[in-house]
Coordinates of C-alpha atoms in Angstrom, one line a residue:
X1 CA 67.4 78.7 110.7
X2 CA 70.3 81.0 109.6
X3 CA 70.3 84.5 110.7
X4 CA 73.2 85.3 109.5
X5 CA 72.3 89.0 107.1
X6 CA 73.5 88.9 103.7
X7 CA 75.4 92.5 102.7
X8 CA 74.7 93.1 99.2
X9 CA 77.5 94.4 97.1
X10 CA 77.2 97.4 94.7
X11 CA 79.7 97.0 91.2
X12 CA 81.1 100.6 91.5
X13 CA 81.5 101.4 87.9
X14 CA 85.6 101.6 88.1
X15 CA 88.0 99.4 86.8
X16 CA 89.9 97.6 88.7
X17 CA 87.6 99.1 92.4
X18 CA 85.5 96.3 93.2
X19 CA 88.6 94.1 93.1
X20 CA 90.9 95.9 95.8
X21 CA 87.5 96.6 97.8
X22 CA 86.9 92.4 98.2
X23 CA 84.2 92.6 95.6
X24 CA 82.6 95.5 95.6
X25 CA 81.5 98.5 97.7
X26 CA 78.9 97.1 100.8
X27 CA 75.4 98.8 100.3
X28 CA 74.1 101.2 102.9
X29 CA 78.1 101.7 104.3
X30 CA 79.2 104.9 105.5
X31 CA 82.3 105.9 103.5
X32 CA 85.0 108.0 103.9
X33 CA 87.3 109.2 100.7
X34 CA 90.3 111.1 102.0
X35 CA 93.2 112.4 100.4
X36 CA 94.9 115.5 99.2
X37 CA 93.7 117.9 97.2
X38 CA 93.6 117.3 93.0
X39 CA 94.3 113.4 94.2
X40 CA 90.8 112.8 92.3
X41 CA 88.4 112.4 95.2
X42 CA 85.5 114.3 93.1
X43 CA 86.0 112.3 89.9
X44 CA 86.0 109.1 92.2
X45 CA 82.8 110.2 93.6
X46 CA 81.1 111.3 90.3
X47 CA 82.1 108.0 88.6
X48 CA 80.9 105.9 91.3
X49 CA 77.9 108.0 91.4
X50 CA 76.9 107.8 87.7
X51 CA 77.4 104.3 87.2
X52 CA 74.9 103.5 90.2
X53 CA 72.0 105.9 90.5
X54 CA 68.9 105.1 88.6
X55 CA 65.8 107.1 88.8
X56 CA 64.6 103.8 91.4
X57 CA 68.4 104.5 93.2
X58 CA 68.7 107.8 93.0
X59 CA 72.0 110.3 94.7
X60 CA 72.3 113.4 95.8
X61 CA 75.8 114.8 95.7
X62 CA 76.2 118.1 98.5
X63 CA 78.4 120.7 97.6
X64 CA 79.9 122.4 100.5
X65 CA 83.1 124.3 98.1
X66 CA 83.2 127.7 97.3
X67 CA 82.0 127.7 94.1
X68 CA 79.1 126.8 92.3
X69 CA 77.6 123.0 91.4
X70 CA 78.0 124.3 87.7
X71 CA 82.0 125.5 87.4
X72 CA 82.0 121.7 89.2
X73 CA 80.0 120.1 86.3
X74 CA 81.9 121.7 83.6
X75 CA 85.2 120.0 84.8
X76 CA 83.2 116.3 85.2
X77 CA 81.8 116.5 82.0
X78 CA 84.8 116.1 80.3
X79 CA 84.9 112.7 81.5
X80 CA 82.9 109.7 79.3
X81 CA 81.3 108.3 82.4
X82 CA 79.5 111.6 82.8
X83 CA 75.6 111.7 81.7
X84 CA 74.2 114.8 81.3
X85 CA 70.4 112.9 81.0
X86 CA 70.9 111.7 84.8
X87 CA 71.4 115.0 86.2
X88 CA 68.2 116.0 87.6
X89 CA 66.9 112.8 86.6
X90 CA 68.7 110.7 89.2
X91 CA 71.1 112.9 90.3
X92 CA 70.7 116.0 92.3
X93 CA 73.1 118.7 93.4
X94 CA 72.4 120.6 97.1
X95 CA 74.7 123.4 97.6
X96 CA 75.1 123.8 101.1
X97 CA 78.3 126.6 100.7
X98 CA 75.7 128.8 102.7
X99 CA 75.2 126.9 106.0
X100 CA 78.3 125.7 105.9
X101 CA 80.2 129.2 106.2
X102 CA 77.9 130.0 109.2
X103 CA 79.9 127.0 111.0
X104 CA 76.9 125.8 112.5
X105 CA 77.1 121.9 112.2
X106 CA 73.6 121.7 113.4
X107 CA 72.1 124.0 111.0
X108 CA 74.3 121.7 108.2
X109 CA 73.0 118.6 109.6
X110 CA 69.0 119.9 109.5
X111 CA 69.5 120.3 105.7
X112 CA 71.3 117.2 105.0
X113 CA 68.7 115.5 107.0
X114 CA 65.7 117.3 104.9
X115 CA 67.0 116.7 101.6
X116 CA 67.3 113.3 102.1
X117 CA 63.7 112.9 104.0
X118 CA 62.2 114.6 100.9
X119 CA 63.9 112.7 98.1
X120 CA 65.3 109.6 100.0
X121 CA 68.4 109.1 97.8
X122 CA 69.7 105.5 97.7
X123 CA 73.5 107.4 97.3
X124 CA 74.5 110.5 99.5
X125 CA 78.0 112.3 98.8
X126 CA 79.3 115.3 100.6
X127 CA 81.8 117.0 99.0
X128 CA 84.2 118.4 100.7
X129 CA 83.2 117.3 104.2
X130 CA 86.5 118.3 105.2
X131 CA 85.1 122.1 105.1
X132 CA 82.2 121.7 107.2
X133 CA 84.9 120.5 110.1
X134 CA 87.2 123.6 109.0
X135 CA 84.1 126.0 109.4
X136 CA 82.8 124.6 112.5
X137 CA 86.4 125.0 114.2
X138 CA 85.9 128.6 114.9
X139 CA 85.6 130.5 118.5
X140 CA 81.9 132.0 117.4
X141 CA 80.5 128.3 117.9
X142 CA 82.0 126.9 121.5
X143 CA 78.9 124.3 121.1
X144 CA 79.5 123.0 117.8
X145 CA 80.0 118.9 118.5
X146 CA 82.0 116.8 116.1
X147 CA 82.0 114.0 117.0
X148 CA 78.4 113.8 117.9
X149 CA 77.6 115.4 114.5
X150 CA 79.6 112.5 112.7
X151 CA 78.1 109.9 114.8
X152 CA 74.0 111.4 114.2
X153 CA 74.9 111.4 109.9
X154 CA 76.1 108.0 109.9
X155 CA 73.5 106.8 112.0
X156 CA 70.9 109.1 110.0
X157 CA 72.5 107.4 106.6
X158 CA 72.5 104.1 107.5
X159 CA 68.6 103.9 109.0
X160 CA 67.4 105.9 105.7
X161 CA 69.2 102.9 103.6
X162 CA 71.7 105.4 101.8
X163 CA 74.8 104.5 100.5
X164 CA 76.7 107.2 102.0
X165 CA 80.3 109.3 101.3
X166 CA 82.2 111.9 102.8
X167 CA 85.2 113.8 100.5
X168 CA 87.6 115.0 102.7
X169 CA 91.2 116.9 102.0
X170 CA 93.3 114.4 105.0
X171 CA 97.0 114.4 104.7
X172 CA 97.8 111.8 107.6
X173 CA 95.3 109.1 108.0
X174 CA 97.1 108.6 111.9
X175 CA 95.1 112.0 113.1
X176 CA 93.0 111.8 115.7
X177 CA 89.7 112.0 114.1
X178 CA 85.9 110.6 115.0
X179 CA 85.3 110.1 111.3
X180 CA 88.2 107.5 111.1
X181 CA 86.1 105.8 114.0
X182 CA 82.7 106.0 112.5
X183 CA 83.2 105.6 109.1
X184 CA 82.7 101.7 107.5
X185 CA 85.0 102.6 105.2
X186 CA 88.2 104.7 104.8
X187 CA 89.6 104.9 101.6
X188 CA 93.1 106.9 101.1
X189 CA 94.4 108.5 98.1
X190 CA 98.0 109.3 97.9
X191 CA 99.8 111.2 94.9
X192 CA 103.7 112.0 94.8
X193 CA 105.8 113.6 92.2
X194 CA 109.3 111.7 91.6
X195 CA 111.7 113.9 89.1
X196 CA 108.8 114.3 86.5
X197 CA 106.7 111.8 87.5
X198 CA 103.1 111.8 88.8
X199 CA 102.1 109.0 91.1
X200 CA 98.9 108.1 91.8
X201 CA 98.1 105.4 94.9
X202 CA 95.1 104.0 96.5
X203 CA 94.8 102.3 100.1
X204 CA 92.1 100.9 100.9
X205 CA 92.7 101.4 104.8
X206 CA 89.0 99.9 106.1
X207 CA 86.1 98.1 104.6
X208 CA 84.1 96.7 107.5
X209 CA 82.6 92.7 106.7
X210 CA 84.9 92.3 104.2
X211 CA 88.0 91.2 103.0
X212 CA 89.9 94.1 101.0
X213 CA 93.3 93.5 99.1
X214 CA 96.0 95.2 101.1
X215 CA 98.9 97.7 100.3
X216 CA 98.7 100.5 97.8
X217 CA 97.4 100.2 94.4
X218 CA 98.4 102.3 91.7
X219 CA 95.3 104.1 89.9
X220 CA 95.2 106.7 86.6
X221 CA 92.9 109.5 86.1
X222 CA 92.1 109.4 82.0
X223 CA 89.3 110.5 79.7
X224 CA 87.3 107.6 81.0
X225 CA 87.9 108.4 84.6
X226 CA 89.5 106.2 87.2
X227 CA 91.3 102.8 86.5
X228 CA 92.7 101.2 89.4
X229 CA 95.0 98.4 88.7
X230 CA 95.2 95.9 91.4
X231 CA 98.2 93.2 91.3
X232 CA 97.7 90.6 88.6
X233 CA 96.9 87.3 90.4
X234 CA 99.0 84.5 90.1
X235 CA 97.7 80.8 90.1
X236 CA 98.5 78.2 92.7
X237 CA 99.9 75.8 90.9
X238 CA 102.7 73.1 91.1
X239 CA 106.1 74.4 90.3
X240 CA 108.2 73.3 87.6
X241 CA 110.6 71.1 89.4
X242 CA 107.4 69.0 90.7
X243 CA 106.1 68.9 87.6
X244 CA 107.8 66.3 85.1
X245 CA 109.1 68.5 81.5
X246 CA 107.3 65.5 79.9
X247 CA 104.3 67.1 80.9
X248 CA 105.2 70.0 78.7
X249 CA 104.4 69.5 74.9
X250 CA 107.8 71.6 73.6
X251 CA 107.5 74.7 71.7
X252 CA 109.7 75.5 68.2
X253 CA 111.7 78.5 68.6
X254 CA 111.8 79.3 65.0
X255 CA 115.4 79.0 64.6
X256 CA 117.0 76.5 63.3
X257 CA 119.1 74.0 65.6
X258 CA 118.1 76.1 68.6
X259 CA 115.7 73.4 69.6
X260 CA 118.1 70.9 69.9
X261 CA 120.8 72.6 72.1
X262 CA 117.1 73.6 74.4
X263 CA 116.3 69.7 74.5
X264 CA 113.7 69.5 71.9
X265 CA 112.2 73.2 72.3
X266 CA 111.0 75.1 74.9
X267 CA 108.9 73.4 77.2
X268 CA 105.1 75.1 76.8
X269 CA 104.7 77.2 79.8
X270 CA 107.9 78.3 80.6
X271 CA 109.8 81.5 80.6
X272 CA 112.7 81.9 78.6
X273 CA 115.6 85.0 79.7
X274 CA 117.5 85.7 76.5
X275 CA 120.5 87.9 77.9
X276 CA 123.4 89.6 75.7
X277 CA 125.0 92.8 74.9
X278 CA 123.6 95.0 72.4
X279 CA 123.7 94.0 68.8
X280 CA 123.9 90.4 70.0
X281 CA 120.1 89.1 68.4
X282 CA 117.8 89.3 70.7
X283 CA 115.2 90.9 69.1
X284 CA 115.5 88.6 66.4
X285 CA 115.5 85.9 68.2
X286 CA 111.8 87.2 70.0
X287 CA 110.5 87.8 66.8
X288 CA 111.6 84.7 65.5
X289 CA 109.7 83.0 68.3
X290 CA 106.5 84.9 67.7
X291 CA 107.2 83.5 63.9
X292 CA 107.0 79.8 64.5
X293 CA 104.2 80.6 66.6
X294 CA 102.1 82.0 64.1
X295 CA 103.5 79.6 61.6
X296 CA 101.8 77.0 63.9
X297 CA 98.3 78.4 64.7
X298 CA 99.7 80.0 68.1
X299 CA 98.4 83.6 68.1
X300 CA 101.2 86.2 70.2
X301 CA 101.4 89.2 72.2
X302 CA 104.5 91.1 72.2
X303 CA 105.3 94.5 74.6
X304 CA 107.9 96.6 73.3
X305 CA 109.5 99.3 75.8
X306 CA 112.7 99.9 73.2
X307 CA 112.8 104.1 72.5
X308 CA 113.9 102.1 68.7
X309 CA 112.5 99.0 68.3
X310 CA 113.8 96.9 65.7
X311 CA 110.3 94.8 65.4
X312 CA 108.2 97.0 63.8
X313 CA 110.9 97.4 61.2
X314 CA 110.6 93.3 60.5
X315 CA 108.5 93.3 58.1
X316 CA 107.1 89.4 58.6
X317 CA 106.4 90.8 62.5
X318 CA 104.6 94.0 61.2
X319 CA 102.6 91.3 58.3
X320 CA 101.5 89.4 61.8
X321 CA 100.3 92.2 63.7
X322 CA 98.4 93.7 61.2
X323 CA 96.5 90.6 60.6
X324 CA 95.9 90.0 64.0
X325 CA 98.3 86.6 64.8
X326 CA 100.3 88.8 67.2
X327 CA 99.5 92.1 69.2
X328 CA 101.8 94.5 70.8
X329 CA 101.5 96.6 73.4
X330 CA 103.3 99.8 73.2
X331 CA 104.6 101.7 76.3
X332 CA 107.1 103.6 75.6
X333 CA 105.7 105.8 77.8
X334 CA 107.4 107.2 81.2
X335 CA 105.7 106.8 84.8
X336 CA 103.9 103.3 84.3
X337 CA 103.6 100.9 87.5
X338 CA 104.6 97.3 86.8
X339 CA 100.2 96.2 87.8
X340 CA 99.4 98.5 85.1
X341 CA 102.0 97.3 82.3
X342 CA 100.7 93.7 83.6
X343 CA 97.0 93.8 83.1
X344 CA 97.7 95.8 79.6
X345 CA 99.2 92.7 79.0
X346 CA 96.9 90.0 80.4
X347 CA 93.8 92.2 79.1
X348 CA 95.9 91.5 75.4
X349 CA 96.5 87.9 76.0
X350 CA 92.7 87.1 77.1
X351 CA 91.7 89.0 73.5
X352 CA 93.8 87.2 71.5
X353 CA 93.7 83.6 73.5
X354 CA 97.6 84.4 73.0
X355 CA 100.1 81.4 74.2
X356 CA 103.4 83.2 73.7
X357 CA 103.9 86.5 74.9
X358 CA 107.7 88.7 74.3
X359 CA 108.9 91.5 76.4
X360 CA 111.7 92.8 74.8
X361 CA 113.4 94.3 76.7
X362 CA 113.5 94.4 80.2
X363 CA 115.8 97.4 80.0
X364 CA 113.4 99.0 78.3
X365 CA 110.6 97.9 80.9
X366 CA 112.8 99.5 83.5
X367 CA 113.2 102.8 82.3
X368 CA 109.3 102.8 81.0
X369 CA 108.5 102.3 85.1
X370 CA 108.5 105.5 86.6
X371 CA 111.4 106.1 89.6
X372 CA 108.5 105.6 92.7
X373 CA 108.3 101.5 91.2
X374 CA 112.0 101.0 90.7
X375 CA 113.0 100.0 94.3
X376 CA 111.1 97.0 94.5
X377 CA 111.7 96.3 90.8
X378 CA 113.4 92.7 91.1
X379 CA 110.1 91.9 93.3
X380 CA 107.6 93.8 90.9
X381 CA 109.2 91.4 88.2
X382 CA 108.3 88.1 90.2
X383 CA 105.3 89.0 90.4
X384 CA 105.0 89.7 86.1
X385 CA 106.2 86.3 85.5
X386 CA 104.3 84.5 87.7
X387 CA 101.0 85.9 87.0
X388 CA 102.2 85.8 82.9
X389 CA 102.9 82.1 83.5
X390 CA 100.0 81.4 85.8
X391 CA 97.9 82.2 82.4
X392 CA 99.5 79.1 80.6
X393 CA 101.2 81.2 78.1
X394 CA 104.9 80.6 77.1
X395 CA 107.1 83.9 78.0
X396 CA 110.0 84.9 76.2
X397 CA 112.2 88.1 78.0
X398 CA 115.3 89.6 76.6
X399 CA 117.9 91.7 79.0
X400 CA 120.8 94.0 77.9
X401 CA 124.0 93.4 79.1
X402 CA 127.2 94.8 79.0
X403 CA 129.6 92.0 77.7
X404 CA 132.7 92.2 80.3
X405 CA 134.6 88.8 79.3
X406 CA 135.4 88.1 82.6
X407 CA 132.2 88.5 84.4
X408 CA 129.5 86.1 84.0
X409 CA 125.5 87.7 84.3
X410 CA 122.7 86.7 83.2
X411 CA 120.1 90.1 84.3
X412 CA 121.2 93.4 86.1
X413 CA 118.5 92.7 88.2
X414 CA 119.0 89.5 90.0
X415 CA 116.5 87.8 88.4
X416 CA 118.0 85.0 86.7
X417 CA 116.3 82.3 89.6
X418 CA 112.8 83.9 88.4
X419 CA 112.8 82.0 84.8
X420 CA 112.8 78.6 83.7
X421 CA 115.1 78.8 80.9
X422 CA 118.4 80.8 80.1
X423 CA 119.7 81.7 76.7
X424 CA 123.2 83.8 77.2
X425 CA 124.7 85.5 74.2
X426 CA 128.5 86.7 74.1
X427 CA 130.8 88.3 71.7
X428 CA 134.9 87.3 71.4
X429 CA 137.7 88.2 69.5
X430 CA 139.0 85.7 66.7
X431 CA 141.4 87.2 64.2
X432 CA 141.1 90.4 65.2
X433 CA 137.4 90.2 64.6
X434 CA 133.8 90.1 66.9
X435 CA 132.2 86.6 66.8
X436 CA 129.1 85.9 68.3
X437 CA 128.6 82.7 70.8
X438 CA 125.8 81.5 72.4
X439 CA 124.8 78.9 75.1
X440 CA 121.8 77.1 77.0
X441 CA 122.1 78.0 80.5
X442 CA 119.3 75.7 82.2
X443 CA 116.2 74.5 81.0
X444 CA 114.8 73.6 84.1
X445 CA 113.8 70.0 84.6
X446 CA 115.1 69.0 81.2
X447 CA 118.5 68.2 79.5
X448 CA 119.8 70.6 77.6
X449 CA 122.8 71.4 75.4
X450 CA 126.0 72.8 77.4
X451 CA 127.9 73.6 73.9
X452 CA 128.9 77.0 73.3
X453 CA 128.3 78.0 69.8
X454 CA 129.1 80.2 67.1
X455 CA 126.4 82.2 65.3
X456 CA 126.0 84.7 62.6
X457 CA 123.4 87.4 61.8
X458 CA 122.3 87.6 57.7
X459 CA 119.3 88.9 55.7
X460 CA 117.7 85.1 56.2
X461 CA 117.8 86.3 60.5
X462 CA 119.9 84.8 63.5
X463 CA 121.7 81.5 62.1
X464 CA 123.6 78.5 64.7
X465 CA 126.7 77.2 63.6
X466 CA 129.3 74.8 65.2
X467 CA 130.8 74.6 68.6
X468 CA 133.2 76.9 69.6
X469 CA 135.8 74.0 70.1
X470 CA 135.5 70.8 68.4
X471 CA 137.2 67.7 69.4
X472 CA 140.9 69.1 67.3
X473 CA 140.7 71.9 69.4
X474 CA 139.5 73.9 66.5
X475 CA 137.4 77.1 66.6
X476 CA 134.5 76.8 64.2
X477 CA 136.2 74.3 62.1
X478 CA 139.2 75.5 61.3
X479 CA 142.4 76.1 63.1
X480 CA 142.9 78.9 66.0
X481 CA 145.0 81.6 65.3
X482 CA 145.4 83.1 68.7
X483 CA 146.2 82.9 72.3
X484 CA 143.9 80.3 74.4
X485 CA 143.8 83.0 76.7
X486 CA 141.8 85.4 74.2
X487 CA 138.9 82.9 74.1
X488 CA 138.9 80.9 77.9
X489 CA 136.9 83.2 79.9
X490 CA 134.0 82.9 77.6
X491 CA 134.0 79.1 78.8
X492 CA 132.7 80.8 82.1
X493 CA 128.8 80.3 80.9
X494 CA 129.3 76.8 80.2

């Protein structure tokens, strides 16, 4: 016979929570949420608390601050979660600003404990418990005990079968403190200000019987509340190189002869880099692909971080997204964290059952990040494509680059080993005018084209040409009128 105990699990109400806190938050725990001040304890707290009490589960929420429950209210209210029908229903407020300011942890504790004997609340929050230890640290009360008054409510908590937490202002979780100790659960939130950026973190530092995901997760306060966004997983799955291309039914790109110099298309499942200066067709070539998707049954998502984007003045691209073939997600908006860019983007995919998804451009994407995500960018960036790819869906990136002649890149960021497929676009000089080149890179796993060759831009969008040199020596077909000099270090990408 098992006696192993079973901890139930209680869905917090917050996006994104229950996944960093291994599934949810363990039933009659003793919780600590620390952090400092406006880091969105409260709202935490009053989100958590309104999606679980029930007039069968009902919470008390202690208010040791200043100022009244009410002024609190007002604030909390303007958030959807909040219900004004609970309150008093299955919520109660206890202000205990009174016994708290006579520092008497004993005489804090005896009202806790009554409350709670004569409503027995499933959910008990004390906000801010970090006052009744700043009140009880004064000379007028030598026999105030901390630590024993932290070790009786957690005890006192977990035998009444309350789900219990403490709101504290903390500023370094390495303190010496009996609450770290006692408490079942430490959560830590963080917020910085980068330039003109406002960061927002979450740690989940301790979550006893339970695996948590570690590190810091960015979070956003909004009109709904809290959303935490935990890192997008990414499927185990065999990589490219073990798996055989034939595996991968190819995909049309939408412009003409492009499939052939890829191999036959772009295997499905792969990501593509497109990389070229500015002006070069990039864009055209991602909307191009989203096209022959939709031309093909294939709905698409694209994410635009351009200040100017050139899609939404295409009108076949704009026809598509209004009908619903192809959705875009639009952040072109500063301080974003690469987890919350990536489940904007999955959370689009799974509504449209998209298969080919566009970023255009990573340049963009950079600058949309704000500074506190930039130094581990190039990681941040793995992780996007792998848990993009993990879906199944076919990923198309483009990345500006300034054309030097003489120096070959494919992405300012190193991340060129990261795709599957790479798509390089060049300009050179040819009688005195710009002509634009392109090449296949690698396809991984597959044959590919290793011509260079010419293309032009019209009104019918991006069309391939011949190679740069035929068999005569010839540029395009007809006769070079310059220095071999002027063209040779574009033969670099081959």
């Amino acid at each position: 016979m098992s006696t192993k105990v079973t901890i139930n699990r209680l869905a917090t109400g917050v996006p994104g929570f229950d996944e960093i806190l291994g599934g949810g938050l363990p039933e009659f725990s003793f919780n600590l949420i620390a952090g400092p001040p406006g880091c969105g304890k409260t709202t935490l707290a009053h989100q958590m608390m309104f999606a679980l009490a029930t007039p069968e589960r009902p919470a008390i929420f202690f208010t040791v601050l200043g100022e009244p429950p009410l002024k609190m209210l007002r604030y909390q209210q303007q958030f959807s979660f909040f219900d004004e029908d609970a309150v008093n229903r299955s919520i109660r407020y206890v202000n205990l600003a009174d016994d708290t300011l006579a520092g008497d942890l004993d005489e804090v504790l005896r009202r806790i404990v009554s409350e709670v004997e004569t409503h027995a609340p499933a959910l008990v929050f004390v906000d801010s418990f970090r006052s009744v230890v700043l009140a009880s640290e004064t000379e007028c009360n030598p026999n105030n005990n901390l630590p024993q008054f932290v070790q009786q409510l957690g005890m006192l908590m977990t035998t009444w079968h309350a789900t219990t937490f403490l709101l504290g202002e903390y500023f370094n979780e390495l303190d010496s403190n009996p609450i770290f100790t006692v408490a079942d659960g430490l959560i830590w939130l963080r917020q910085s200000v980068q330039r003109n950026s406002m960061v927002r973190k979450m740690e989940i530092m301790k979550m006893r019987g339970q695996p948590t995901l570690p590190g810091l997760h960015t979070f956003r306060i909004g009109n709904s509340g809290v959303t935490v966004y935990p890192p997008a997983p990414v499927a185990v799955q065999a990589s490219s190189e073990q798996l055989h291309v034939s595996a991968h039914p190819r995909l049309k790109m939408g412009i003409p002869r492009l499939d052939e110099m890829l191999g036959g298309g772009l295997p499905k499942g792969y990501s593509l880099l497109i990389a070229g200066p500015s002006g070069s067709g990039k864009s055209l070539l991602a909307a191009a692909f989203l096209e022959e998707g939709a031309r093909n049954g294939e709905t698409g998502v694209m994410a635009v971080f351009e200040q100017r984007s050139n899609h939404l003045r295409n009108p076949k691209l704009v026809e598509l997204i209004i009908s619903g073939k192809v959705g875009i997600v639009d952040r072109r908006v500063p301080d974003l964290s690469i987890d919350e860019i990536v489940q904007q983007l999955l959370s689009e995919i799974q509504r449209l059952k998209a298969s080919r998804v566009v970023i255009d451009s990573l340049s963009g994407f950079e600058l949309a990040v704000a500074p506190a995500f930039r130094e581990d960018f190039r990681e941040s960036l793995s992780r996007m494509v792998g848990a993009l790819t993990s879906t199944g869906v076919t990923v198309l990136m483009t990345s500006e680059l300034e054309d030097r002649y003489t120096d070959l890149r494919f992405s300012p960021y190193g991340t060129a080993f990261l795709t599957d497929a790479i798509i390089v676009q060049r300009y050179i000089e040819v009688d005195s005018r710009l002509q634009r080149i392109m090449a296949v890179v690698k396809v991984r796993a597959s044959a590919h084209s290793d011509e260079l060759r010419l293309y032009r831009i019209d009104d019918n969008g991006l069309q391939i040409g011949d190679r740069l040199y035929n068999q005569e020596g010839l540029l395009g077909g007809r006769p070079t009128q310059h220095g071999a000099g002027d063209i040779r270090s574009s033969e670099d990408i081959s």
